[in-house]
């Protein structure tokens, strides 16, 4: 409870352990025994979900007194509650107002009440003296229904939020895992793409290198060579000193070879059949 001041003395007795409704009923019974007609309008009086700043209305003769009960044993009641009750008192046309707590009031609350003679503050020591001995509750705050409506709603909201917490955590874990998998998938796809690009670059580099080597090596075509097949004599290659390079040279060379063959045939004796 941020902004609230802790009590100087924390009571540890039966009254401090009774429920909110029981505390309101004890205060109502006290004023009923004192001769007031009590109208229980707070959350402790039944099905009311809000009390509008009033728990009890006291009627006696011409008196109309509004009572606000604060069953606080740990924190001091601040001046805001006093000022709120003053406004409600004027709206309800009441003749007086009382703020009752099982604990203590802040100095500011006491100072604010001192400025209005129709406002009375009753702290924990005073209310214990007024009520006398209180029976020890068998099971203090045994169930959620024993608490004021606003506390019940708060507890239910917290319980509902707590029940949803595992589901929210599971959904968060699934989303986190999905994001992680997406990131990993993108990373590996990028790496594969880079590897493919590098392999393609290496293949293209080798192809370019082979093309350059092929261009640097001169190509020899048999049809364009200046050499001619050598003629043979008796199955042996003839000795050619000059290689003909033109058509006229080739024709002269072939005529010379033909003449040499005729001379050889003439000088060679004929073999008997």
PDB file of C-alpha atoms in Angstrom:
ATOM      1  CA  UNK A   1       0.000   0.000   0.000  1.00  0.00           C
ATOM      2  CA  UNK A   2       2.167   2.759  -1.332  1.00  0.00           C
ATOM      3  CA  UNK A   3       1.876   6.093   0.525  1.00  0.00           C
ATOM      4  CA  UNK A   4       0.420   4.581   3.715  1.00  0.00           C
ATOM      5  CA  UNK A   5       2.174   4.771   7.045  1.00  0.00           C
ATOM      6  CA  UNK A   6       2.542   1.700   9.274  1.00  0.00           C
ATOM      7  CA  UNK A   7       1.002   1.716  12.733  1.00  0.00           C
ATOM      8  CA  UNK A   8       3.156   2.403  15.767  1.00  0.00           C
ATOM      9  CA  UNK A   9       1.654  -0.539  17.646  1.00  0.00           C
ATOM     10  CA  UNK A  10       0.145  -3.548  15.939  1.00  0.00           C
ATOM     11  CA  UNK A  11      -2.549  -5.265  17.973  1.00  0.00           C
ATOM     12  CA  UNK A  12      -2.567  -9.027  18.238  1.00  0.00           C
ATOM     13  CA  UNK A  13      -5.888 -10.038  19.771  1.00  0.00           C
ATOM     14  CA  UNK A  14      -9.291 -11.439  18.869  1.00  0.00           C
ATOM     15  CA  UNK A  15     -10.554  -8.137  17.442  1.00  0.00           C
ATOM     16  CA  UNK A  16      -7.581  -7.891  15.081  1.00  0.00           C
ATOM     17  CA  UNK A  17      -8.399 -11.370  13.744  1.00  0.00           C
ATOM     18  CA  UNK A  18     -12.114 -10.969  13.056  1.00  0.00           C
ATOM     19  CA  UNK A  19     -13.305 -10.370   9.491  1.00  0.00           C
ATOM     20  CA  UNK A  20     -14.314  -7.000   8.052  1.00  0.00           C
ATOM     21  CA  UNK A  21     -18.009  -7.858   8.277  1.00  0.00           C
ATOM     22  CA  UNK A  22     -17.637  -9.062  11.844  1.00  0.00           C
ATOM     23  CA  UNK A  23     -15.890  -5.828  12.814  1.00  0.00           C
ATOM     24  CA  UNK A  24     -18.695  -3.751  11.291  1.00  0.00           C
ATOM     25  CA  UNK A  25     -21.337  -5.889  13.052  1.00  0.00           C
ATOM     26  CA  UNK A  26     -19.571  -5.476  16.395  1.00  0.00           C
ATOM     27  CA  UNK A  27     -19.562  -1.697  15.988  1.00  0.00           C
ATOM     28  CA  UNK A  28     -23.213  -1.762  14.863  1.00  0.00           C
ATOM     29  CA  UNK A  29     -24.194  -3.856  17.897  1.00  0.00           C
ATOM     30  CA  UNK A  30     -22.427  -1.423  20.215  1.00  0.00           C
ATOM     31  CA  UNK A  31     -24.356   1.581  18.926  1.00  0.00           C
ATOM     32  CA  UNK A  32     -27.582  -0.415  18.844  1.00  0.00           C
ATOM     33  CA  UNK A  33     -27.102  -1.207  22.513  1.00  0.00           C
ATOM     34  CA  UNK A  34     -26.434   2.498  23.088  1.00  0.00           C
ATOM     35  CA  UNK A  35     -29.945   3.342  21.902  1.00  0.00           C
ATOM     36  CA  UNK A  36     -29.398   4.083  18.232  1.00  0.00           C
ATOM     37  CA  UNK A  37     -31.388   2.628  15.392  1.00  0.00           C
ATOM     38  CA  UNK A  38     -28.688   1.221  13.134  1.00  0.00           C
ATOM     39  CA  UNK A  39     -28.935   0.919   9.391  1.00  0.00           C
ATOM     40  CA  UNK A  40     -26.120  -1.249   8.030  1.00  0.00           C
ATOM     41  CA  UNK A  41     -25.369   0.129   4.548  1.00  0.00           C
ATOM     42  CA  UNK A  42     -21.757  -1.020   4.122  1.00  0.00           C
ATOM     43  CA  UNK A  43     -20.367  -4.088   2.370  1.00  0.00           C
ATOM     44  CA  UNK A  44     -20.507  -5.987   5.624  1.00  0.00           C
ATOM     45  CA  UNK A  45     -24.262  -5.582   5.811  1.00  0.00           C
ATOM     46  CA  UNK A  46     -25.163  -7.964   2.998  1.00  0.00           C
ATOM     47  CA  UNK A  47     -25.062  -7.816  -0.791  1.00  0.00           C
ATOM     48  CA  UNK A  48     -23.829  -4.235  -1.242  1.00  0.00           C
ATOM     49  CA  UNK A  49     -20.797  -4.128  -3.524  1.00  0.00           C
ATOM     50  CA  UNK A  50     -19.767  -0.597  -2.510  1.00  0.00           C
ATOM     51  CA  UNK A  51     -20.474   1.409   0.604  1.00  0.00           C
ATOM     52  CA  UNK A  52     -20.191   4.925  -0.810  1.00  0.00           C
ATOM     53  CA  UNK A  53     -17.932   5.918   2.085  1.00  0.00           C
ATOM     54  CA  UNK A  54     -20.504   4.904   4.719  1.00  0.00           C
ATOM     55  CA  UNK A  55     -20.844   1.611   6.618  1.00  0.00           C
ATOM     56  CA  UNK A  56     -23.449   2.490   9.249  1.00  0.00           C
ATOM     57  CA  UNK A  57     -26.189   5.093   9.682  1.00  0.00           C
ATOM     58  CA  UNK A  58     -27.175   5.842  13.256  1.00  0.00           C
ATOM     59  CA  UNK A  59     -30.579   7.349  14.051  1.00  0.00           C
ATOM     60  CA  UNK A  60     -31.686   8.652  17.458  1.00  0.00           C
ATOM     61  CA  UNK A  61     -34.170  11.470  18.000  1.00  0.00           C
ATOM     62  CA  UNK A  62     -32.935  14.232  15.653  1.00  0.00           C
ATOM     63  CA  UNK A  63     -29.475  12.780  15.257  1.00  0.00           C
ATOM     64  CA  UNK A  64     -28.249  11.221  12.026  1.00  0.00           C
ATOM     65  CA  UNK A  65     -24.692   9.989  12.418  1.00  0.00           C
ATOM     66  CA  UNK A  66     -22.649   8.397   9.635  1.00  0.00           C
ATOM     67  CA  UNK A  67     -20.054   5.765  10.553  1.00  0.00           C
ATOM     68  CA  UNK A  68     -17.126   4.609   8.475  1.00  0.00           C
ATOM     69  CA  UNK A  69     -15.362   1.456   9.765  1.00  0.00           C
ATOM     70  CA  UNK A  70     -11.681   0.860   8.943  1.00  0.00           C
ATOM     71  CA  UNK A  71     -10.549  -2.571  10.077  1.00  0.00           C
ATOM     72  CA  UNK A  72      -6.876  -1.735   9.551  1.00  0.00           C
ATOM     73  CA  UNK A  73      -4.376  -3.279  11.894  1.00  0.00           C
ATOM     74  CA  UNK A  74      -1.176  -2.602   9.915  1.00  0.00           C
ATOM     75  CA  UNK A  75      -1.630   0.854   8.381  1.00  0.00           C
ATOM     76  CA  UNK A  76      -2.735   4.190   9.745  1.00  0.00           C
ATOM     77  CA  UNK A  77      -5.944   5.714   8.409  1.00  0.00           C
ATOM     78  CA  UNK A  78      -4.960   8.867   6.419  1.00  0.00           C
ATOM     79  CA  UNK A  79      -6.643  12.257   6.355  1.00  0.00           C
ATOM     80  CA  UNK A  80      -8.233  11.517   2.961  1.00  0.00           C
ATOM     81  CA  UNK A  81     -10.817   9.280   4.612  1.00  0.00           C
ATOM     82  CA  UNK A  82     -11.693  12.040   7.076  1.00  0.00           C
ATOM     83  CA  UNK A  83     -12.188  14.584   4.303  1.00  0.00           C
ATOM     84  CA  UNK A  84     -14.254  12.092   2.303  1.00  0.00           C
ATOM     85  CA  UNK A  85     -16.575  11.465   5.213  1.00  0.00           C
ATOM     86  CA  UNK A  86     -17.023  15.211   5.754  1.00  0.00           C
ATOM     87  CA  UNK A  87     -18.240  15.564   2.171  1.00  0.00           C
ATOM     88  CA  UNK A  88     -20.576  12.575   2.501  1.00  0.00           C
ATOM     89  CA  UNK A  89     -21.934  13.962   5.770  1.00  0.00           C
ATOM     90  CA  UNK A  90     -23.012  17.209   4.141  1.00  0.00           C
ATOM     91  CA  UNK A  91     -24.509  15.373   1.168  1.00  0.00           C
ATOM     92  CA  UNK A  92     -26.553  13.068   3.427  1.00  0.00           C
ATOM     93  CA  UNK A  93     -27.635  16.012   5.620  1.00  0.00           C
ATOM     94  CA  UNK A  94     -26.217  14.213   8.679  1.00  0.00           C
ATOM     95  CA  UNK A  95     -25.626  15.825  12.045  1.00  0.00           C
ATOM     96  CA  UNK A  96     -22.362  14.041  12.703  1.00  0.00           C
ATOM     97  CA  UNK A  97     -19.847  11.469  11.486  1.00  0.00           C
ATOM     98  CA  UNK A  98     -17.559   8.908  13.078  1.00  0.00           C
ATOM     99  CA  UNK A  99     -14.499   7.134  11.693  1.00  0.00           C
ATOM    100  CA  UNK A 100     -13.717   3.914  13.561  1.00  0.00           C
ATOM    101  CA  UNK A 101     -10.497   1.959  13.085  1.00  0.00           C
ATOM    102  CA  UNK A 102      -9.061  -1.102  14.742  1.00  0.00           C
ATOM    103  CA  UNK A 103      -5.629   0.473  14.329  1.00  0.00           C
ATOM    104  CA  UNK A 104      -4.437   4.076  14.311  1.00  0.00           C
ATOM    105  CA  UNK A 105      -4.868   7.446  12.556  1.00  0.00           C
ATOM    106  CA  UNK A 106      -2.185   9.625  11.033  1.00  0.00           C
ATOM    107  CA  UNK A 107      -1.402  12.972  12.614  1.00  0.00           C
ATOM    108  CA  UNK A 108      -2.861  14.688   9.524  1.00  0.00           C
ATOM    109  CA  UNK A 109      -6.142  12.798   9.943  1.00  0.00           C
ATOM    110  CA  UNK A 110      -6.373  13.783  13.619  1.00  0.00           C
ATOM    111  CA  UNK A 111      -5.625  17.406  12.725  1.00  0.00           C
ATOM    112  CA  UNK A 112      -8.269  17.407   9.961  1.00  0.00           C
ATOM    113  CA  UNK A 113     -10.933  15.994  12.307  1.00  0.00           C
ATOM    114  CA  UNK A 114     -10.074  18.563  14.966  1.00  0.00           C
ATOM    115  CA  UNK A 115     -11.208  21.347  12.636  1.00  0.00           C
ATOM    116  CA  UNK A 116     -14.759  19.948  12.484  1.00  0.00           C
ATOM    117  CA  UNK A 117     -16.567  19.505  15.806  1.00  0.00           C
ATOM    118  CA  UNK A 118     -19.074  17.108  14.246  1.00  0.00           C
ATOM    119  CA  UNK A 119     -16.370  14.605  13.290  1.00  0.00           C
ATOM    120  CA  UNK A 120     -15.186  12.034  15.811  1.00  0.00           C
ATOM    121  CA  UNK A 121     -12.275   9.630  15.456  1.00  0.00           C
ATOM    122  CA  UNK A 122     -12.204   6.329  17.344  1.00  0.00           C
ATOM    123  CA  UNK A 123      -8.878   4.478  17.240  1.00  0.00           C
ATOM    124  CA  UNK A 124      -8.016   0.890  18.105  1.00  0.00           C
ATOM    125  CA  UNK A 125      -7.522   1.426  21.831  1.00  0.00           C
ATOM    126  CA  UNK A 126     -10.796   3.314  22.199  1.00  0.00           C
ATOM    127  CA  UNK A 127     -12.901   0.824  20.213  1.00  0.00           C
ATOM    128  CA  UNK A 128     -11.506  -2.050  22.263  1.00  0.00           C
ATOM    129  CA  UNK A 129     -12.536  -0.258  25.420  1.00  0.00           C
ATOM    130  CA  UNK A 130     -15.998   0.371  23.957  1.00  0.00           C
ATOM    131  CA  UNK A 131     -16.592  -3.201  22.763  1.00  0.00           C
ATOM    132  CA  UNK A 132     -15.060  -5.020  25.679  1.00  0.00           C
ATOM    133  CA  UNK A 133     -13.908  -8.628  25.342  1.00  0.00           C
ATOM    134  CA  UNK A 134     -14.382 -10.065  21.846  1.00  0.00           C
ATOM    135  CA  UNK A 135     -14.818 -13.769  21.208  1.00  0.00           C
ATOM    136  CA  UNK A 136     -11.919 -15.358  19.357  1.00  0.00           C
ATOM    137  CA  UNK A 137     -13.043 -16.216  15.814  1.00  0.00           C
ATOM    138  CA  UNK A 138     -12.972 -19.936  15.045  1.00  0.00           C
ATOM    139  CA  UNK A 139     -11.576 -19.438  11.541  1.00  0.00           C
ATOM    140  CA  UNK A 140     -10.708 -15.800  10.923  1.00  0.00           C
ATOM    141  CA  UNK A 141     -11.227 -14.881   7.257  1.00  0.00           C
ATOM    142  CA  UNK A 142     -12.092 -18.520   6.601  1.00  0.00           C
ATOM    143  CA  UNK A 143     -13.263 -17.814   3.072  1.00  0.00           C
ATOM    144  CA  UNK A 144     -13.234 -15.135   0.450  1.00  0.00           C
ATOM    145  CA  UNK A 145     -16.889 -14.399   1.141  1.00  0.00           C
ATOM    146  CA  UNK A 146     -16.000 -13.221   4.654  1.00  0.00           C
ATOM    147  CA  UNK A 147     -14.190 -10.205   3.199  1.00  0.00           C
ATOM    148  CA  UNK A 148     -15.652  -6.941   1.846  1.00  0.00           C
ATOM    149  CA  UNK A 149     -16.942  -6.924  -1.716  1.00  0.00           C
ATOM    150  CA  UNK A 150     -14.090  -4.831  -3.091  1.00  0.00           C
ATOM    151  CA  UNK A 151     -11.531  -7.217  -1.562  1.00  0.00           C
ATOM    152  CA  UNK A 152     -13.399 -10.209  -2.985  1.00  0.00           C
ATOM    153  CA  UNK A 153     -13.357  -8.685  -6.467  1.00  0.00           C
ATOM    154  CA  UNK A 154      -9.656  -7.877  -6.157  1.00  0.00           C
ATOM    155  CA  UNK A 155      -8.826 -11.390  -4.987  1.00  0.00           C
ATOM    156  CA  UNK A 156     -10.871 -12.954  -7.790  1.00  0.00           C
ATOM    157  CA  UNK A 157      -9.174 -10.735 -10.369  1.00  0.00           C
ATOM    158  CA  UNK A 158      -5.754 -11.704  -9.015  1.00  0.00           C
ATOM    159  CA  UNK A 159      -6.708 -15.397  -8.978  1.00  0.00           C
ATOM    160  CA  UNK A 160      -7.945 -15.194 -12.564  1.00  0.00           C
ATOM    161  CA  UNK A 161      -4.712 -13.474 -13.583  1.00  0.00           C
ATOM    162  CA  UNK A 162      -2.694 -16.143 -11.741  1.00  0.00           C
ATOM    163  CA  UNK A 163      -4.624 -18.922 -13.485  1.00  0.00           C
ATOM    164  CA  UNK A 164      -3.870 -17.362 -16.842  1.00  0.00           C
ATOM    165  CA  UNK A 165      -0.190 -16.916 -16.093  1.00  0.00           C
ATOM    166  CA  UNK A 166       0.891 -20.465 -17.168  1.00  0.00           C
ATOM    167  CA  UNK A 167      -1.020 -20.098 -20.434  1.00  0.00           C
ATOM    168  CA  UNK A 168       0.549 -16.718 -21.108  1.00  0.00           C
ATOM    169  CA  UNK A 169       3.990 -18.115 -20.277  1.00  0.00           C
ATOM    170  CA  UNK A 170       3.437 -21.082 -22.624  1.00  0.00           C
ATOM    171  CA  UNK A 171       2.308 -18.815 -25.463  1.00  0.00           C
ATOM    172  CA  UNK A 172       5.319 -16.578 -24.863  1.00  0.00           C
ATOM    173  CA  UNK A 173       7.651 -19.579 -24.993  1.00  0.00           C
ATOM    174  CA  UNK A 174       6.110 -20.781 -28.278  1.00  0.00           C
ATOM    175  CA  UNK A 175       6.394 -17.330 -29.837  1.00  0.00           C
ATOM    176  CA  UNK A 176      10.007 -17.018 -28.679  1.00  0.00           C
ATOM    177  CA  UNK A 177      10.861 -20.428 -30.125  1.00  0.00           C
ATOM    178  CA  UNK A 178       9.182 -19.572 -33.423  1.00  0.00           C
ATOM    179  CA  UNK A 179      11.146 -16.331 -33.688  1.00  0.00           C
ATOM    180  CA  UNK A 180      14.401 -18.153 -32.874  1.00  0.00           C
ATOM    181  CA  UNK A 181      13.714 -20.806 -35.519  1.00  0.00           C
ATOM    182  CA  UNK A 182      12.901 -18.122 -38.079  1.00  0.00           C
ATOM    183  CA  UNK A 183      16.172 -16.342 -37.337  1.00  0.00           C
ATOM    184  CA  UNK A 184      18.170 -19.583 -37.591  1.00  0.00           C
ATOM    185  CA  UNK A 185      16.412 -20.527 -40.812  1.00  0.00           C
ATOM    186  CA  UNK A 186      17.191 -17.143 -42.331  1.00  0.00           C
ATOM    187  CA  UNK A 187      20.826 -17.458 -41.228  1.00  0.00           C
ATOM    188  CA  UNK A 188      21.300 -20.920 -42.759  1.00  0.00           C
ATOM    189  CA  UNK A 189      19.501 -19.946 -45.967  1.00  0.00           C
ATOM    190  CA  UNK A 190      21.851 -16.988 -46.274  1.00  0.00           C
ATOM    191  CA  UNK A 191      24.901 -19.205 -45.680  1.00  0.00           C
ATOM    192  CA  UNK A 192      23.709 -21.696 -48.304  1.00  0.00           C
ATOM    193  CA  UNK A 193      23.127 -18.888 -50.771  1.00  0.00           C
ATOM    194  CA  UNK A 194      26.601 -17.487 -50.137  1.00  0.00           C
ATOM    195  CA  UNK A 195      28.155 -20.939 -50.619  1.00  0.00           C
ATOM    196  CA  UNK A 196      26.288 -21.412 -53.896  1.00  0.00           C
ATOM    197  CA  UNK A 197      27.409 -18.008 -55.137  1.00  0.00           C
ATOM    198  CA  UNK A 198      31.045 -18.797 -54.239  1.00  0.00           C
ATOM    199  CA  UNK A 199      30.868 -22.169 -56.021  1.00  0.00           C
ATOM    200  CA  UNK A 200      29.392 -20.504 -59.115  1.00  0.00           C
ATOM    201  CA  UNK A 201      32.132 -17.872 -59.068  1.00  0.00           C
ATOM    202  CA  UNK A 202      34.830 -20.583 -58.805  1.00  0.00           C
ATOM    203  CA  UNK A 203      33.320 -22.521 -61.737  1.00  0.00           C
ATOM    204  CA  UNK A 204      33.127 -19.412 -63.870  1.00  0.00           C
ATOM    205  CA  UNK A 205      36.726 -18.531 -62.953  1.00  0.00           C
ATOM    206  CA  UNK A 206      37.961 -21.936 -64.100  1.00  0.00           C
ATOM    207  CA  UNK A 207      36.001 -21.644 -67.340  1.00  0.00           C
ATOM    208  CA  UNK A 208      37.434 -18.197 -68.052  1.00  0.00           C
ATOM    209  CA  UNK A 209      40.956 -19.475 -67.330  1.00  0.00           C
ATOM    210  CA  UNK A 210      40.510 -22.430 -69.715  1.00  0.00           C
ATOM    211  CA  UNK A 211      39.191 -20.118 -72.412  1.00  0.00           C
ATOM    212  CA  UNK A 212      42.212 -17.847 -72.032  1.00  0.00           C
ATOM    213  CA  UNK A 213      44.588 -20.831 -72.303  1.00  0.00           C
ATOM    214  CA  UNK A 214      42.763 -22.054 -75.391  1.00  0.00           C
ATOM    215  CA  UNK A 215      43.090 -18.661 -77.025  1.00  0.00           C
ATOM    216  CA  UNK A 216      46.822 -18.525 -76.224  1.00  0.00           C
ATOM    217  CA  UNK A 217      47.519 -21.956 -77.908  1.00  0.00           C
ATOM    218  CA  UNK A 218      47.689 -21.741 -81.779  1.00  0.00           C
ATOM    219  CA  UNK A 219      45.378 -24.065 -83.635  1.00  0.00           C
ATOM    220  CA  UNK A 220      46.887 -26.182 -86.467  1.00  0.00           C
ATOM    221  CA  UNK A 221      44.623 -27.391 -89.242  1.00  0.00           C
ATOM    222  CA  UNK A 222      46.005 -30.211 -91.484  1.00  0.00           C
ATOM    223  CA  UNK A 223      44.482 -28.687 -94.595  1.00  0.00           C
ATOM    224  CA  UNK A 224      46.436 -25.448 -94.098  1.00  0.00           C
ATOM    225  CA  UNK A 225      49.875 -26.937 -93.366  1.00  0.00           C
ATOM    226  CA  UNK A 226      52.675 -26.364 -95.811  1.00  0.00           C
ATOM    227  CA  UNK A 227      53.938 -29.892 -95.488  1.00  0.00           C
ATOM    228  CA  UNK A 228      52.901 -32.614 -97.928  1.00  0.00           C
ATOM    229  CA  UNK A 229      52.924 -36.328 -97.355  1.00  0.00           C
ATOM    230  CA  UNK A 230      56.237 -37.787 -98.316  1.00  0.00           C
ATOM    231  CA  UNK A 231      56.354 -40.185-101.254  1.00  0.00           C
ATOM    232  CA  UNK A 232      57.799 -43.594-100.686  1.00  0.00           C
ATOM    233  CA  UNK A 233      60.022 -45.739-102.789  1.00  0.00           C
ATOM    234  CA  UNK A 234      59.662 -49.504-102.284  1.00  0.00           C
ATOM    235  CA  UNK A 235      57.809 -48.874 -99.059  1.00  0.00           C
ATOM    236  CA  UNK A 236      60.518 -46.555 -97.704  1.00  0.00           C
ATOM    237  CA  UNK A 237      60.146 -42.824 -97.362  1.00  0.00           C
ATOM    238  CA  UNK A 238      61.932 -40.750 -99.943  1.00  0.00           C
ATOM    239  CA  UNK A 239      64.338 -38.094 -98.821  1.00  0.00           C
ATOM    240  CA  UNK A 240      62.846 -34.733 -99.578  1.00  0.00           C
ATOM    241  CA  UNK A 241      65.194 -31.797 -99.256  1.00  0.00           C
ATOM    242  CA  UNK A 242      62.870 -29.067-100.353  1.00  0.00           C
ATOM    243  CA  UNK A 243      59.224 -29.016 -99.513  1.00  0.00           C
ATOM    244  CA  UNK A 244      57.069 -27.537-102.321  1.00  0.00           C
ATOM    245  CA  UNK A 245      55.057 -24.612-101.238  1.00  0.00           C
ATOM    246  CA  UNK A 246      53.145 -23.702-104.479  1.00  0.00           C
ATOM    247  CA  UNK A 247      51.047 -25.611-107.022  1.00  0.00           C
ATOM    248  CA  UNK A 248      53.757 -25.243-109.679  1.00  0.00           C
ATOM    249  CA  UNK A 249      56.403 -26.605-107.354  1.00  0.00           C
ATOM    250  CA  UNK A 250      54.130 -29.552-106.492  1.00  0.00           C
ATOM    251  CA  UNK A 251      53.530 -30.346-110.203  1.00  0.00           C
ATOM    252  CA  UNK A 252      57.264 -30.196-110.984  1.00  0.00           C
ATOM    253  CA  UNK A 253      58.026 -32.346-107.991  1.00  0.00           C
ATOM    254  CA  UNK A 254      55.455 -34.989-109.033  1.00  0.00           C
ATOM    255  CA  UNK A 255      56.815 -35.000-112.671  1.00  0.00           C
ATOM    256  CA  UNK A 256      60.335 -35.473-111.366  1.00  0.00           C
ATOM    257  CA  UNK A 257      59.205 -38.393-109.254  1.00  0.00           C
ATOM    258  CA  UNK A 258      57.425 -39.989-112.240  1.00  0.00           C
ATOM    259  CA  UNK A 259      60.578 -39.680-114.375  1.00  0.00           C
ATOM    260  CA  UNK A 260      62.667 -41.273-111.641  1.00  0.00           C
ATOM    261  CA  UNK A 261      60.256 -44.204-111.502  1.00  0.00           C
ATOM    262  CA  UNK A 262      60.483 -44.806-115.264  1.00  0.00           C
ATOM    263  CA  UNK A 263      64.288 -44.837-115.139  1.00  0.00           C
ATOM    264  CA  UNK A 264      64.222 -47.313-112.265  1.00  0.00           C
ATOM    265  CA  UNK A 265      61.814 -49.575-114.137  1.00  0.00           C
ATOM    266  CA  UNK A 266      64.047 -49.541-117.264  1.00  0.00           C
ATOM    267  CA  UNK A 267      67.267 -50.370-115.483  1.00  0.00           C
ATOM    268  CA  UNK A 268      65.791 -53.048-113.310  1.00  0.00           C
ATOM    269  CA  UNK A 269      66.165 -56.537-114.951  1.00  0.00           C
ATOM    270  CA  UNK A 270      63.023 -58.485-115.442  1.00  0.00           C
ATOM    271  CA  UNK A 271      62.645 -61.532-113.248  1.00  0.00           C
ATOM    272  CA  UNK A 272      61.786 -64.849-114.949  1.00  0.00           C
ATOM    273  CA  UNK A 273      58.203 -65.876-114.536  1.00  0.00           C
TER     274      UNK A 273
END
